[in-house]
Structures are given as structure tokens and as C-alpha cells.
PDB file of C-alpha atoms in Angstrom:
ATOM      1  CA  MET A   1       7.995  13.017  -4.793  1.00 82.00           C
ATOM      2  CA  ARG A   2       6.468  10.549  -7.267  1.00 85.00           C
ATOM      3  CA  VAL A   3       5.537   7.102  -5.875  1.00 91.00           C
ATOM      4  CA  TYR A   4       3.236   4.117  -6.392  1.00 91.00           C
ATOM      5  CA  GLY A   5       0.101   3.882  -4.250  1.00 92.00           C
ATOM      6  CA  ILE A   6      -1.787   1.165  -2.383  1.00 94.00           C
ATOM      7  CA  PHE A   7      -5.417   2.124  -1.777  1.00 94.00           C
ATOM      8  CA  GLY A   8      -8.370   1.073   0.371  1.00 95.00           C
ATOM      9  CA  ILE A   9      -6.331  -0.385   3.247  1.00 96.00           C
ATOM     10  CA  LYS A  10      -8.205  -0.750   6.555  1.00 96.00           C
ATOM     11  CA  GLU A  11      -7.610   2.116   8.968  1.00 96.00           C
ATOM     12  CA  SER A  12      -6.839  -0.388  11.752  1.00 96.00           C
ATOM     13  CA  ALA A  13      -4.032  -1.909   9.638  1.00 97.00           C
ATOM     14  CA  ILE A  14      -2.596   1.541   8.925  1.00 97.00           C
ATOM     15  CA  ASN A  15      -2.767   2.351  12.649  1.00 96.00           C
ATOM     16  CA  GLU A  16      -0.773  -0.837  13.393  1.00 97.00           C
ATOM     17  CA  LEU A  17       1.842   0.328  10.887  1.00 97.00           C
ATOM     18  CA  ILE A  18       2.003   3.769  12.528  1.00 95.00           C
ATOM     19  CA  GLU A  19       2.360   2.180  15.967  1.00 96.00           C
ATOM     20  CA  ASN A  20       4.999  -0.440  15.050  1.00 96.00           C
ATOM     21  CA  HIS A  21       6.686   1.279  12.028  1.00 96.00           C
ATOM     22  CA  ILE A  22       6.979  -2.088  10.216  1.00 97.00           C
ATOM     23  CA  LYS A  23       4.080  -4.205   8.920  1.00 98.00           C
ATOM     24  CA  THR A  24       3.355  -6.962   6.413  1.00 97.00           C
ATOM     25  CA  PHE A  25       0.109  -6.473   4.487  1.00 96.00           C
ATOM     26  CA  THR A  26      -1.726  -9.239   2.655  1.00 92.00           C
ATOM     27  CA  ILE A  27      -3.152  -7.727  -0.534  1.00 93.00           C
ATOM     28  CA  ILE A  28      -6.003  -9.363  -2.495  1.00 89.00           C
ATOM     29  CA  ASN A  29      -7.485  -6.329  -4.272  1.00 90.00           C
ATOM     30  CA  ALA A  30      -6.864  -6.705  -8.022  1.00 89.00           C
ATOM     31  CA  TYR A  31      -5.830  -3.078  -8.566  1.00 90.00           C
ATOM     32  CA  ASN A  32      -3.344  -3.205  -5.681  1.00 93.00           C
ATOM     33  CA  LEU A  33      -1.981  -6.561  -6.918  1.00 93.00           C
ATOM     34  CA  GLU A  34      -1.165  -4.913 -10.262  1.00 91.00           C
ATOM     35  CA  THR A  35       0.807  -2.281  -8.368  1.00 92.00           C
ATOM     36  CA  LEU A  36       2.670  -4.972  -6.390  1.00 93.00           C
ATOM     37  CA  LYS A  37       3.880  -6.505  -9.668  1.00 91.00           C
ATOM     38  CA  ASN A  38       5.801  -3.266 -10.359  1.00 91.00           C
ATOM     39  CA  LEU A  39       7.366  -2.916  -6.911  1.00 94.00           C
ATOM     40  CA  LYS A  40      10.801  -4.005  -5.822  1.00 94.00           C
ATOM     41  CA  GLU A  41      12.713  -3.851  -2.570  1.00 96.00           C
ATOM     42  CA  GLY A  42      13.748  -0.289  -1.727  1.00 96.00           C
ATOM     43  CA  ASP A  43      10.895   1.435  -3.610  1.00 95.00           C
ATOM     44  CA  PHE A  44       8.798   4.077  -1.885  1.00 95.00           C
ATOM     45  CA  ILE A  45       5.024   3.668  -1.669  1.00 95.00           C
ATOM     46  CA  PHE A  46       2.044   5.744  -0.508  1.00 94.00           C
ATOM     47  CA  ILE A  47      -0.460   3.716   1.558  1.00 96.00           C
ATOM     48  CA  THR A  48      -3.925   5.105   2.266  1.00 95.00           C
ATOM     49  CA  SER A  49      -7.373   3.992   3.370  1.00 96.00           C
ATOM     50  CA  THR A  50      -8.894   6.112   0.600  1.00 93.00           C
ATOM     51  CA  LEU A  51     -10.150   4.211  -2.446  1.00 92.00           C
ATOM     52  CA  LYS A  52      -8.367   4.945  -5.745  1.00 88.00           C
ATOM     53  CA  GLN A  53     -11.483   6.492  -7.299  1.00 88.00           C
ATOM     54  CA  ASP A  54     -11.951   8.784  -4.251  1.00 90.00           C
ATOM     55  CA  LEU A  55      -8.332   9.999  -4.154  1.00 88.00           C
ATOM     56  CA  ARG A  56      -8.013  13.767  -4.424  1.00 87.00           C
ATOM     57  CA  ASN A  57      -5.558  16.527  -3.706  1.00 87.00           C
ATOM     58  CA  GLY A  58      -4.999  16.460   0.075  1.00 88.00           C
ATOM     59  CA  SER A  59      -5.872  12.792   0.663  1.00 90.00           C
ATOM     60  CA  GLU A  60      -3.809  11.557   3.602  1.00 93.00           C
ATOM     61  CA  GLY A  61      -1.733   8.428   4.027  1.00 94.00           C
ATOM     62  CA  VAL A  62       1.714   7.211   4.988  1.00 95.00           C
ATOM     63  CA  LEU A  63       4.951   7.058   3.015  1.00 95.00           C
ATOM     64  CA  CYS A  64       6.727   3.716   3.318  1.00 96.00           C
ATOM     65  CA  LYS A  65       9.814   1.949   2.042  1.00 97.00           C
ATOM     66  CA  VAL A  66       9.275  -1.534   0.587  1.00 97.00           C
ATOM     67  CA  LEU A  67      11.245  -4.175   2.506  1.00 98.00           C
ATOM     68  CA  GLU A  68       9.817  -7.291   0.800  1.00 97.00           C
ATOM     69  CA  VAL A  69       7.227  -7.978  -1.866  1.00 96.00           C
ATOM     70  CA  SER A  70       5.876 -11.284  -3.167  1.00 95.00           C
ATOM     71  CA  ILE A  71       2.830 -12.638  -4.971  1.00 92.00           C
ATOM     72  CA  ILE A  72       1.694 -16.042  -3.735  1.00 87.00           C
ATOM     73  CA  PRO A  73      -1.265 -18.419  -3.991  1.00 84.00           C
ATOM     74  CA  GLN A  74      -3.370 -18.494  -0.841  1.00 78.00           C
ATOM     75  CA  ILE A  75      -5.989 -21.058   0.232  1.00 78.00           C
ATOM     76  CA  ILE A  76      -9.290 -19.718   1.559  1.00 76.00           C
ATOM     77  CA  THR A  77     -11.486 -22.177   3.425  1.00 80.00           C
ATOM     78  CA  GLY A  78     -15.165 -21.774   4.050  1.00 78.00           C
ATOM     79  CA  PHE A  79     -18.136 -23.490   2.455  1.00 82.00           C
ATOM     80  CA  GLU A  80     -15.764 -24.477  -0.339  1.00 83.00           C
ATOM     81  CA  GLU A  81     -11.988 -24.378  -0.337  1.00 81.00           C
ATOM     82  CA  LYS A  82     -10.563 -22.172  -3.055  1.00 82.00           C
ATOM     83  CA  GLU A  83      -7.232 -20.782  -4.061  1.00 83.00           C
ATOM     84  CA  VAL A  84      -6.705 -17.095  -4.774  1.00 84.00           C
ATOM     85  CA  VAL A  85      -3.699 -14.989  -5.670  1.00 88.00           C
ATOM     86  CA  ALA A  86      -2.523 -12.715  -2.877  1.00 91.00           C
ATOM     87  CA  GLY A  87       0.371 -10.357  -2.437  1.00 94.00           C
ATOM     88  CA  ARG A  88       2.546  -9.891   0.630  1.00 95.00           C
ATOM     89  CA  LEU A  89       3.977  -6.449   1.126  1.00 97.00           C
ATOM     90  CA  LYS A  90       6.339  -5.744   4.029  1.00 98.00           C
ATOM     91  CA  VAL A  91       6.982  -2.045   4.548  1.00 98.00           C
ATOM     92  CA  GLU A  92       8.710   0.348   6.912  1.00 97.00           C
ATOM     93  CA  MET A  93       6.951   3.620   7.648  1.00 96.00           C
ATOM     94  CA  LEU A  94       8.985   6.741   6.853  1.00 95.00           C
ATOM     95  CA  GLY A  95       6.415   9.447   7.607  1.00 94.00           C
ATOM     96  CA  PHE A  96       3.013  10.903   6.917  1.00 94.00           C
ATOM     97  CA  ALA A  97       2.079  12.074   3.420  1.00 93.00           C
ATOM     98  CA  LYS A  98      -0.608  13.921   1.488  1.00 92.00           C
ATOM     99  CA  CYS A  99      -1.465  13.394  -2.148  1.00 89.00           C
ATOM    100  CA  SER A 100      -0.843  16.424  -4.356  1.00 84.00           C
ATOM    101  CA  ILE A 101      -1.346  15.083  -7.918  1.00 75.00           C
ATOM    102  CA  THR A 102      -2.646  11.766  -9.237  1.00 70.00           C
ATOM    103  CA  ASN A 103      -2.427  10.045 -12.606  1.00 67.00           C
ATOM    104  CA  SER A 104      -2.973   6.478 -13.774  1.00 60.00           C
ATOM    105  CA  GLU A 105       0.248   4.947 -12.459  1.00 63.00           C
ATOM    106  CA  TYR A 106       1.997   7.264 -10.015  1.00 69.00           C
ATOM    107  CA  ILE A 107       0.989   9.678  -7.289  1.00 78.00           C
ATOM    108  CA  GLU A 108       2.768  12.908  -6.465  1.00 79.00           C
ATOM    109  CA  ILE A 109       2.937  13.400  -2.692  1.00 81.00           C
ATOM    110  CA  ARG A 110       4.154  15.839  -0.086  1.00 81.00           C
ATOM    111  CA  PHE A 111       5.475  14.205   3.051  1.00 73.00           C
ATOM    112  CA  ARG A 112       6.945  14.866   6.453  1.00 68.00           C
ATOM    113  CA  THR A 113       8.936  12.472   8.593  1.00 60.00           C
ATOM    114  CA  PHE A 114       7.877  11.669  12.125  1.00 55.00           C
TER     115      PHE A 114
END
């Protein structure tokens, strides 16, 4: 199966997804934001804690179905208040997956449902 990928997600966030089967991620990584621009409701996506540059044959993650996707401005407060672009990605977990082939845009995966 050929799908888009979201990389470098915290293991604790992936564990929440596995536990609850539905989760909304806030994405601020530039590479992942580019991927979000291509997604639409109903697409399938591979989510992993592995960084894109470390992805190899056998890298593990989860296969999800996109429920909602949006790109929004977000205010970050701290020493100075600033606005950044963030993406919201709501997904439903379908099963566990392993990467089998990678290229610049898509990832080929093998998956099993839970």
C-alpha cells in the first residue's frame, strides 16, 4: 500500500493514539506541514516516531485514516508572543504498519489490523 507519512511524532502521542484509536495531532514541523497540504479527508497515512532521514525498510508505525485536516495560525506565548503556522490532523488508527519502500513523496507499507 502506498501512503503519505508523518515523521518524528512523540512516542507518547502515538501511544495515546493506540490506546484511544482516535487522536488530533498538532503539527509544526515544516516537512510534516508540507505533507498536510496534500492530505484530504479519507486519505490513509503512516505515522511514526522515526525521523524521515532515519526511515528504513522495517521502520514501524501505525496506519491511520484522516478524519480532519487543517492548517491554522497559532499563537505561542513566552518571552515574546509570536504567531506560527500549525497543522491539525485528526486520525483514526486502522492498524500497525512497517515501512517497506520509501521515496520522496510516498511510502510503501505492509500493515496488519488490530
